[in-house]
Amino acid sequence: MHIEIKQLKFFKVACDCGSLTSAAAKLYTSQPNISKVIATLEKELGSPLFERRHKGLNLTPYGRQVYQYAEVILKNVELLNGINQKKSRETFNVSTYPGNAIAMMLVDLFETHPDISLFHRQGTVEEIVEHVERGLSEIGILYIAERQLPIFQHIIEKKGLKFVSLGKREACIFIGPHNPFYGRTRITSQEMSTLRYVTSLTDYFAMGHNMEKIYLGAVNFEELIPIVQTNSDHLLIDLLMRTSIGNLGLDISHPDYSTYPSIRKVYLEDDPIYLNMGYITQHNYSPNGLAEELTERIKYLIFS
C-alpha cells in the first residue's frame, strides 16, 4: 500500500467542502483531477470512501473512519512543517543582568535581524553562570569588579567556562531628585555607606564548597543598606524617581536612552570602583555572527 499526503488532503478537503466542485476551487485544481486522486486512494485502500449519489458527497462507514485518521495525519504533517520552519530561523540565546541599556541593544539587534528567534533570560551572576553552563544560553553578559576578576575567572574555569572581557568602566550610583546627594558628581565612601539601596541582582554568588564571594565592587554590600532587591526595571526606576534610594551600577547607557533625564550619576571620590564588562561562554564555544554583533555594540558603548 502506498498512500500519499496529497491523496489524504484532497479527500479531506472534498469531505469538508461537501462537493468536488467546491473542493476543486479551494485547491486550485480541476474537478476531474480531484476525482482521479480520490479514486486512486480508494484503490490503494481497497474500499469505497463515498456513496455515489447525484447530490453532494456522503461518506461510507469506512470513509468516516478514514477521515478521522486522515485528519490526524494531516495535522501532524502541519506540525512537522512548523518545526522545519523554526529550524530554518537563526536562533540566539543570551542571558544578561536586568538593565535598560542591554535591553535596548537587544531590541536594536532584533530590528536589524527581524527573522531571528531571540531567547533572552535575565538573572543574577549565579543564574547567568548556570544558564551558560547548562547550555541554555550561548553567552552570558555580566560585569565584575576589576579587583575581583581573577577569583571569578578561577571559579568559572572549574565549570568549563571562560570570561571574555569587553572593557572596563567606572561604577556609579544612580540617584533621583529626592536623594540627599542629588546635584553632586562625587561622594566619599563614608557618604556612600549612609545611603539606602535598591539592588537589581544578588549581592554575591557562591560556587562549590569554598563559598567564595564575588562582590560587585570593592565596597562590601553587606556593609551597605539594601532596602529592596528586584529584577524589575520598572520598580527600580520608580524607586529612584520617587524616593531617596540609590542604585549602584555600571556607567553605560544606550545613545537613544533619555526617558529619565532626572536620574543622575554620582561617583566615588576616594576609592573609585572599576567594573569589567564582558561575557562568559563555554570553553569550546565560538561566537556566531549575532553574538559578535551584540558584543561589538556593547564594546562601542563602553568606550564611546
mmCIF file of C-alpha atoms in Angstrom:
data_model
loop_
_atom_site.group_PDB
_atom_site.id
_atom_site.type_symbol
_atom_site.label_atom_id
_atom_site.label_comp_id
_atom_site.label_asym_id
_atom_site.label_seq_id
_atom_site.Cartn_x
_atom_site.Cartn_y
_atom_site.Cartn_z
ATOM 1 C CA MET A 1 0.000 0.000 0.000
ATOM 2 C CA HIS A 2 1.331 3.423 -0.962
ATOM 3 C CA ILE A 3 -0.699 6.402 0.258
ATOM 4 C CA GLU A 4 0.394 9.986 -0.445
ATOM 5 C CA ILE A 5 -0.231 13.046 1.697
ATOM 6 C CA LYS A 6 -1.761 14.711 -1.367
ATOM 7 C CA GLN A 7 -4.414 11.986 -1.578
ATOM 8 C CA LEU A 8 -5.402 12.426 2.068
ATOM 9 C CA LYS A 9 -5.500 16.196 1.663
ATOM 10 C CA PHE A 10 -7.747 16.052 -1.413
ATOM 11 C CA PHE A 11 -10.006 13.549 0.339
ATOM 12 C CA LYS A 12 -10.336 15.670 3.491
ATOM 13 C CA VAL A 13 -10.981 18.916 1.602
ATOM 14 C CA ALA A 14 -13.651 17.195 -0.506
ATOM 15 C CA CYS A 15 -15.345 15.965 2.668
ATOM 16 C CA ASP A 16 -15.156 19.395 4.334
ATOM 17 C CA CYS A 17 -16.498 21.201 1.252
ATOM 18 C CA GLY A 18 -19.268 18.684 0.593
ATOM 19 C CA SER A 19 -18.700 18.613 -3.169
ATOM 20 C CA LEU A 20 -15.903 18.007 -5.644
ATOM 21 C CA THR A 21 -16.625 21.302 -7.403
ATOM 22 C CA SER A 22 -16.121 23.350 -4.217
ATOM 23 C CA ALA A 23 -13.045 21.308 -3.301
ATOM 24 C CA ALA A 24 -11.544 21.929 -6.744
ATOM 25 C CA ALA A 25 -11.970 25.696 -6.311
ATOM 26 C CA LYS A 26 -10.346 25.616 -2.859
ATOM 27 C CA LEU A 27 -7.411 23.517 -4.045
ATOM 28 C CA TYR A 28 -6.931 25.489 -7.277
ATOM 29 C CA THR A 29 -7.320 22.393 -9.450
ATOM 30 C CA SER A 30 -9.970 20.748 -11.625
ATOM 31 C CA GLN A 31 -12.843 18.526 -10.563
ATOM 32 C CA PRO A 32 -11.670 15.603 -12.772
ATOM 33 C CA ASN A 33 -8.242 15.773 -11.114
ATOM 34 C CA ILE A 34 -9.746 15.534 -7.614
ATOM 35 C CA SER A 35 -11.935 12.611 -8.725
ATOM 36 C CA LYS A 36 -8.862 10.854 -10.114
ATOM 37 C CA VAL A 37 -6.783 11.373 -6.950
ATOM 38 C CA ILE A 38 -9.595 10.139 -4.650
ATOM 39 C CA ALA A 39 -10.249 7.145 -6.908
ATOM 40 C CA THR A 40 -6.554 6.224 -6.646
ATOM 41 C CA LEU A 41 -6.793 6.482 -2.838
ATOM 42 C CA GLU A 42 -9.846 4.178 -2.801
ATOM 43 C CA LYS A 43 -7.947 1.694 -4.941
ATOM 44 C CA GLU A 44 -4.999 1.728 -2.528
ATOM 45 C CA LEU A 45 -7.302 1.231 0.474
ATOM 46 C CA GLY A 46 -9.410 -1.395 -1.268
ATOM 47 C CA SER A 47 -12.775 0.077 -0.235
ATOM 48 C CA PRO A 48 -15.018 2.949 -1.410
ATOM 49 C CA LEU A 49 -14.949 6.134 0.628
ATOM 50 C CA PHE A 50 -18.070 7.799 -0.773
ATOM 51 C CA GLU A 51 -21.547 6.631 -1.629
ATOM 52 C CA ARG A 52 -22.047 7.632 -5.241
ATOM 53 C CA ARG A 53 -25.116 9.923 -5.441
ATOM 54 C CA HIS A 54 -26.241 12.712 -7.713
ATOM 55 C CA LYS A 55 -26.184 15.399 -4.996
ATOM 56 C CA GLY A 56 -23.328 16.009 -2.601
ATOM 57 C CA LEU A 57 -20.815 13.625 -1.060
ATOM 58 C CA ASN A 58 -21.832 11.077 1.540
ATOM 59 C CA LEU A 59 -19.133 9.113 3.345
ATOM 60 C CA THR A 60 -19.403 5.370 3.716
ATOM 61 C CA PRO A 61 -18.903 3.990 7.265
ATOM 62 C CA TYR A 62 -15.362 3.050 6.200
ATOM 63 C CA GLY A 63 -14.896 6.546 4.737
ATOM 64 C CA ARG A 64 -15.779 8.115 8.090
ATOM 65 C CA GLN A 65 -13.040 6.077 9.765
ATOM 66 C CA VAL A 66 -10.513 7.032 7.102
ATOM 67 C CA TYR A 67 -11.478 10.713 7.508
ATOM 68 C CA GLN A 68 -10.641 10.592 11.228
ATOM 69 C CA TYR A 69 -7.216 9.083 10.534
ATOM 70 C CA ALA A 70 -6.565 11.485 7.659
ATOM 71 C CA GLU A 71 -7.352 14.463 9.905
ATOM 72 C CA VAL A 72 -4.790 13.333 12.499
ATOM 73 C CA ILE A 73 -2.116 12.584 9.880
ATOM 74 C CA LEU A 74 -2.519 15.946 8.142
ATOM 75 C CA LYS A 75 -2.397 17.779 11.486
ATOM 76 C CA ASN A 76 0.869 16.038 12.381
ATOM 77 C CA VAL A 77 2.315 16.884 8.965
ATOM 78 C CA GLU A 78 1.434 20.521 9.627
ATOM 79 C CA LEU A 79 3.230 20.376 12.992
ATOM 80 C CA LEU A 80 6.307 18.808 11.395
ATOM 81 C CA ASN A 81 6.411 21.539 8.758
ATOM 82 C CA GLY A 82 6.230 24.109 11.577
ATOM 83 C CA ILE A 83 9.267 22.540 13.250
ATOM 84 C CA ASN A 84 11.220 22.697 9.988
ATOM 85 C CA GLN A 85 10.347 26.377 9.586
ATOM 86 C CA LYS A 86 11.548 27.127 13.114
ATOM 87 C CA LYS A 87 14.793 25.271 12.473
ATOM 88 C CA SER A 88 15.427 27.385 9.400
ATOM 89 C CA ARG A 89 15.386 30.571 11.535
ATOM 90 C CA GLU A 90 18.675 31.603 13.090
ATOM 91 C CA THR A 91 18.423 31.466 16.884
ATOM 92 C CA PHE A 92 20.322 33.371 19.554
ATOM 93 C CA ASN A 93 20.199 32.511 23.265
ATOM 94 C CA VAL A 94 21.622 35.074 25.698
ATOM 95 C CA SER A 95 21.470 35.793 29.422
ATOM 96 C CA THR A 96 22.074 39.236 30.935
ATOM 97 C CA TYR A 97 21.605 41.344 34.033
ATOM 98 C CA PRO A 98 18.409 43.386 34.111
ATOM 99 C CA GLY A 99 19.117 46.760 32.549
ATOM 100 C CA ASN A 100 17.716 49.267 30.089
ATOM 101 C CA ALA A 101 20.930 49.703 28.087
ATOM 102 C CA ILE A 102 21.274 45.957 27.430
ATOM 103 C CA ALA A 103 17.549 45.634 26.707
ATOM 104 C CA MET A 104 17.666 48.404 24.107
ATOM 105 C CA MET A 105 20.730 46.862 22.448
ATOM 106 C CA LEU A 106 18.822 43.581 22.133
ATOM 107 C CA VAL A 107 15.955 45.494 20.522
ATOM 108 C CA ASP A 108 18.453 47.091 18.110
ATOM 109 C CA LEU A 109 19.777 43.623 17.251
ATOM 110 C CA PHE A 110 16.266 42.299 16.599
ATOM 111 C CA GLU A 111 15.373 45.293 14.423
ATOM 112 C CA THR A 112 18.499 44.649 12.347
ATOM 113 C CA HIS A 113 17.692 40.928 12.084
ATOM 114 C CA PRO A 114 13.879 40.603 12.226
ATOM 115 C CA ASP A 115 13.978 36.969 11.047
ATOM 116 C CA ILE A 116 15.920 35.634 14.033
ATOM 117 C CA SER A 117 14.478 33.783 17.008
ATOM 118 C CA LEU A 118 15.763 35.564 20.127
ATOM 119 C CA PHE A 119 15.698 33.848 23.532
ATOM 120 C CA HIS A 120 16.659 36.190 26.383
ATOM 121 C CA ARG A 121 16.949 35.411 30.080
ATOM 122 C CA GLN A 122 17.618 37.833 32.946
ATOM 123 C CA GLY A 123 19.365 36.753 36.088
ATOM 124 C CA THR A 124 21.930 37.222 38.811
ATOM 125 C CA VAL A 125 25.606 36.403 38.333
ATOM 126 C CA GLU A 126 24.988 32.919 39.674
ATOM 127 C CA GLU A 127 21.967 32.371 37.439
ATOM 128 C CA ILE A 128 23.776 33.637 34.320
ATOM 129 C CA VAL A 129 26.680 31.267 35.031
ATOM 130 C CA GLU A 130 24.196 28.394 35.431
ATOM 131 C CA HIS A 131 22.405 29.285 32.161
ATOM 132 C CA VAL A 132 25.660 29.137 30.181
ATOM 133 C CA GLU A 133 26.956 26.051 31.984
ATOM 134 C CA ARG A 134 23.735 24.131 31.201
ATOM 135 C CA GLY A 135 23.713 25.310 27.581
ATOM 136 C CA LEU A 136 20.503 27.320 27.975
ATOM 137 C CA SER A 137 22.339 30.431 26.791
ATOM 138 C CA GLU A 138 25.199 30.710 24.324
ATOM 139 C CA ILE A 139 26.693 33.685 26.128
ATOM 140 C CA GLY A 140 26.045 35.435 29.431
ATOM 141 C CA ILE A 141 26.726 39.166 29.605
ATOM 142 C CA LEU A 142 27.760 40.500 33.004
ATOM 143 C CA TYR A 143 30.179 42.794 34.790
ATOM 144 C CA ILE A 144 32.587 42.048 37.624
ATOM 145 C CA ALA A 145 34.695 44.345 39.818
ATOM 146 C CA GLU A 146 38.167 44.643 38.322
ATOM 147 C CA ARG A 147 39.901 43.576 41.514
ATOM 148 C CA GLN A 148 37.613 40.557 41.872
ATOM 149 C CA LEU A 149 38.083 39.327 38.288
ATOM 150 C CA PRO A 150 40.918 36.787 38.940
ATOM 151 C CA ILE A 151 38.920 34.857 41.535
ATOM 152 C CA PHE A 152 35.818 34.983 39.334
ATOM 153 C CA GLN A 153 37.770 33.510 36.419
ATOM 154 C CA HIS A 154 39.170 30.813 38.707
ATOM 155 C CA ILE A 155 35.650 29.809 39.792
ATOM 156 C CA ILE A 156 34.120 29.605 36.317
ATOM 157 C CA GLU A 157 37.098 27.733 34.878
ATOM 158 C CA LYS A 158 36.178 24.872 37.209
ATOM 159 C CA LYS A 159 32.831 24.795 35.402
ATOM 160 C CA GLY A 160 34.360 24.679 31.921
ATOM 161 C CA LEU A 161 33.582 28.334 31.216
ATOM 162 C CA LYS A 162 35.655 31.325 30.181
ATOM 163 C CA PHE A 163 35.264 35.095 30.572
ATOM 164 C CA VAL A 164 35.898 37.391 27.599
ATOM 165 C CA SER A 165 36.432 40.996 28.627
ATOM 166 C CA LEU A 166 34.936 43.793 26.516
ATOM 167 C CA GLY A 167 36.313 46.674 28.578
ATOM 168 C CA LYS A 168 36.002 48.386 31.936
ATOM 169 C CA ARG A 169 34.221 51.470 33.191
ATOM 170 C CA GLU A 170 33.905 53.244 36.496
ATOM 171 C CA ALA A 171 30.949 52.195 38.619
ATOM 172 C CA CYS A 172 28.466 54.867 39.617
ATOM 173 C CA ILE A 173 25.476 55.339 41.877
ATOM 174 C CA PHE A 174 22.200 56.209 40.172
ATOM 175 C CA ILE A 175 20.099 58.632 42.214
ATOM 176 C CA GLY A 176 16.901 60.606 41.748
ATOM 177 C CA PRO A 177 15.803 64.114 42.757
ATOM 178 C CA HIS A 178 14.877 63.049 46.324
ATOM 179 C CA ASN A 179 18.359 61.751 47.129
ATOM 180 C CA PRO A 180 20.369 63.950 49.576
ATOM 181 C CA PHE A 181 23.358 63.921 47.195
ATOM 182 C CA TYR A 182 21.375 64.979 44.146
ATOM 183 C CA GLY A 183 23.380 67.595 42.277
ATOM 184 C CA ARG A 184 26.738 66.183 43.402
ATOM 185 C CA THR A 185 29.093 64.479 40.952
ATOM 186 C CA ARG A 186 31.170 62.588 43.544
ATOM 187 C CA ILE A 187 30.712 61.369 47.113
ATOM 188 C CA THR A 188 33.033 59.666 49.606
ATOM 189 C CA SER A 189 32.897 56.026 50.638
ATOM 190 C CA GLN A 190 31.630 57.139 54.047
ATOM 191 C CA GLU A 191 28.799 59.094 52.429
ATOM 192 C CA MET A 192 28.047 56.132 50.196
ATOM 193 C CA SER A 193 27.611 53.881 53.242
ATOM 194 C CA THR A 194 24.846 56.160 54.581
ATOM 195 C CA LEU A 195 22.622 55.625 51.553
ATOM 196 C CA ARG A 196 19.850 53.085 51.214
ATOM 197 C CA TYR A 197 19.951 50.967 48.067
ATOM 198 C CA VAL A 198 17.819 49.057 45.623
ATOM 199 C CA THR A 199 19.789 46.217 44.080
ATOM 200 C CA SER A 200 18.885 44.617 40.778
ATOM 201 C CA LEU A 201 20.899 41.474 41.382
ATOM 202 C CA THR A 202 22.085 39.223 44.180
ATOM 203 C CA ASP A 203 24.993 40.817 46.020
ATOM 204 C CA TYR A 204 27.259 37.796 45.755
ATOM 205 C CA PHE A 205 27.233 34.263 44.498
ATOM 206 C CA ALA A 206 28.808 31.141 45.914
ATOM 207 C CA MET A 207 30.433 28.347 43.933
ATOM 208 C CA GLY A 208 31.307 24.858 45.175
ATOM 209 C CA HIS A 209 32.289 24.152 48.745
ATOM 210 C CA ASN A 210 34.555 27.147 49.231
ATOM 211 C CA MET A 211 31.619 29.594 49.373
ATOM 212 C CA GLU A 212 33.813 32.219 47.738
ATOM 213 C CA LYS A 213 32.052 35.533 47.360
ATOM 214 C CA ILE A 214 32.205 37.795 44.348
ATOM 215 C CA TYR A 215 31.182 41.327 45.182
ATOM 216 C CA LEU A 216 30.001 43.861 42.664
ATOM 217 C CA GLY A 217 32.741 46.229 43.767
ATOM 218 C CA ALA A 218 35.420 46.923 46.340
ATOM 219 C CA VAL A 219 32.749 48.002 48.810
ATOM 220 C CA ASN A 220 31.207 45.048 50.641
ATOM 221 C CA PHE A 221 27.470 45.179 50.007
ATOM 222 C CA GLU A 222 26.827 43.544 53.375
ATOM 223 C CA GLU A 223 28.059 46.787 54.940
ATOM 224 C CA LEU A 224 25.591 48.837 52.900
ATOM 225 C CA ILE A 225 21.823 49.034 53.344
ATOM 226 C CA PRO A 226 19.988 47.076 50.609
ATOM 227 C CA ILE A 227 16.353 48.017 51.244
ATOM 228 C CA VAL A 228 14.890 46.488 48.069
ATOM 229 C CA GLN A 229 16.037 43.642 45.832
ATOM 230 C CA THR A 230 14.293 43.301 42.479
ATOM 231 C CA ASN A 231 14.743 42.211 38.882
ATOM 232 C CA SER A 232 12.092 44.700 37.743
ATOM 233 C CA ASP A 233 13.403 47.758 35.928
ATOM 234 C CA HIS A 234 10.025 49.439 36.432
ATOM 235 C CA LEU A 235 10.216 49.139 40.219
ATOM 236 C CA LEU A 236 13.874 50.185 40.275
ATOM 237 C CA ILE A 237 13.236 53.327 38.205
ATOM 238 C CA ASP A 238 10.127 54.298 40.203
ATOM 239 C CA LEU A 239 12.103 53.974 43.434
ATOM 240 C CA LEU A 240 14.871 56.210 42.087
ATOM 241 C CA MET A 241 12.369 58.783 40.835
ATOM 242 C CA ARG A 242 10.175 58.947 43.948
ATOM 243 C CA THR A 243 12.413 58.059 46.929
ATOM 244 C CA SER A 244 15.907 58.738 48.274
ATOM 245 C CA ILE A 245 17.090 55.207 47.433
ATOM 246 C CA GLY A 246 20.171 54.779 45.207
ATOM 247 C CA ASN A 247 21.350 52.030 42.870
ATOM 248 C CA LEU A 248 24.940 51.002 42.236
ATOM 249 C CA GLY A 249 25.596 50.125 38.610
ATOM 250 C CA LEU A 250 27.773 50.500 35.538
ATOM 251 C CA ASP A 251 28.255 53.818 33.768
ATOM 252 C CA ILE A 252 26.998 52.877 30.319
ATOM 253 C CA SER A 253 23.805 53.920 28.601
ATOM 254 C CA HIS A 254 22.130 53.489 25.242
ATOM 255 C CA PRO A 255 22.613 56.560 22.988
ATOM 256 C CA ASP A 256 18.848 56.842 22.476
ATOM 257 C CA TYR A 257 18.011 56.426 26.148
ATOM 258 C CA SER A 258 16.851 59.767 27.543
ATOM 259 C CA THR A 259 13.496 58.792 29.030
ATOM 260 C CA TYR A 260 14.533 59.610 32.593
ATOM 261 C CA PRO A 261 16.773 62.706 32.489
ATOM 262 C CA SER A 262 16.164 63.413 36.186
ATOM 263 C CA ILE A 263 18.058 60.245 37.170
ATOM 264 C CA ARG A 264 21.712 61.214 37.572
ATOM 265 C CA LYS A 265 25.039 59.528 38.283
ATOM 266 C CA VAL A 266 27.457 60.154 41.137
ATOM 267 C CA TYR A 267 30.878 58.561 41.553
ATOM 268 C CA LEU A 268 33.121 57.571 44.441
ATOM 269 C CA GLU A 269 35.626 60.295 45.246
ATOM 270 C CA ASP A 270 38.250 58.489 47.337
ATOM 271 C CA ASP A 271 38.180 54.880 46.106
ATOM 272 C CA PRO A 272 36.695 54.500 42.612
ATOM 273 C CA ILE A 273 35.263 51.107 41.683
ATOM 274 C CA TYR A 274 36.015 49.835 38.187
ATOM 275 C CA LEU A 275 33.800 47.165 36.700
ATOM 276 C CA ASN A 276 34.958 44.864 33.932
ATOM 277 C CA MET A 277 32.179 44.127 31.480
ATOM 278 C CA GLY A 278 32.254 41.084 29.253
ATOM 279 C CA TYR A 279 30.619 37.765 28.585
ATOM 280 C CA ILE A 280 31.031 34.165 29.654
ATOM 281 C CA THR A 281 30.816 31.176 27.306
ATOM 282 C CA GLN A 282 31.668 27.513 27.357
ATOM 283 C CA HIS A 283 35.328 26.880 26.506
ATOM 284 C CA ASN A 284 34.580 25.235 23.161
ATOM 285 C CA TYR A 285 32.046 27.866 22.018
ATOM 286 C CA SER A 286 32.798 30.078 19.032
ATOM 287 C CA PRO A 287 30.504 33.160 18.968
ATOM 288 C CA ASN A 288 28.182 33.296 15.966
ATOM 289 C CA GLY A 289 27.509 36.461 13.988
ATOM 290 C CA LEU A 290 24.683 37.595 16.275
ATOM 291 C CA ALA A 291 26.781 37.197 19.428
ATOM 292 C CA GLU A 292 29.673 39.074 17.829
ATOM 293 C CA GLU A 293 27.370 41.876 16.717
ATOM 294 C CA LEU A 294 25.838 42.274 20.190
ATOM 295 C CA THR A 295 29.210 42.264 21.945
ATOM 296 C CA GLU A 296 30.561 44.825 19.474
ATOM 297 C CA ARG A 297 27.607 47.092 20.302
ATOM 298 C CA ILE A 298 28.400 46.735 23.997
ATOM 299 C CA LYS A 299 32.081 47.447 23.422
ATOM 300 C CA TYR A 300 31.158 50.596 21.498
ATOM 301 C CA LEU A 301 29.029 51.857 24.402
ATOM 302 C CA ILE A 302 31.801 51.147 26.922
ATOM 303 C CA PHE A 303 34.404 53.175 25.070
ATOM 304 C CA SER A 304 32.185 55.845 23.488
#
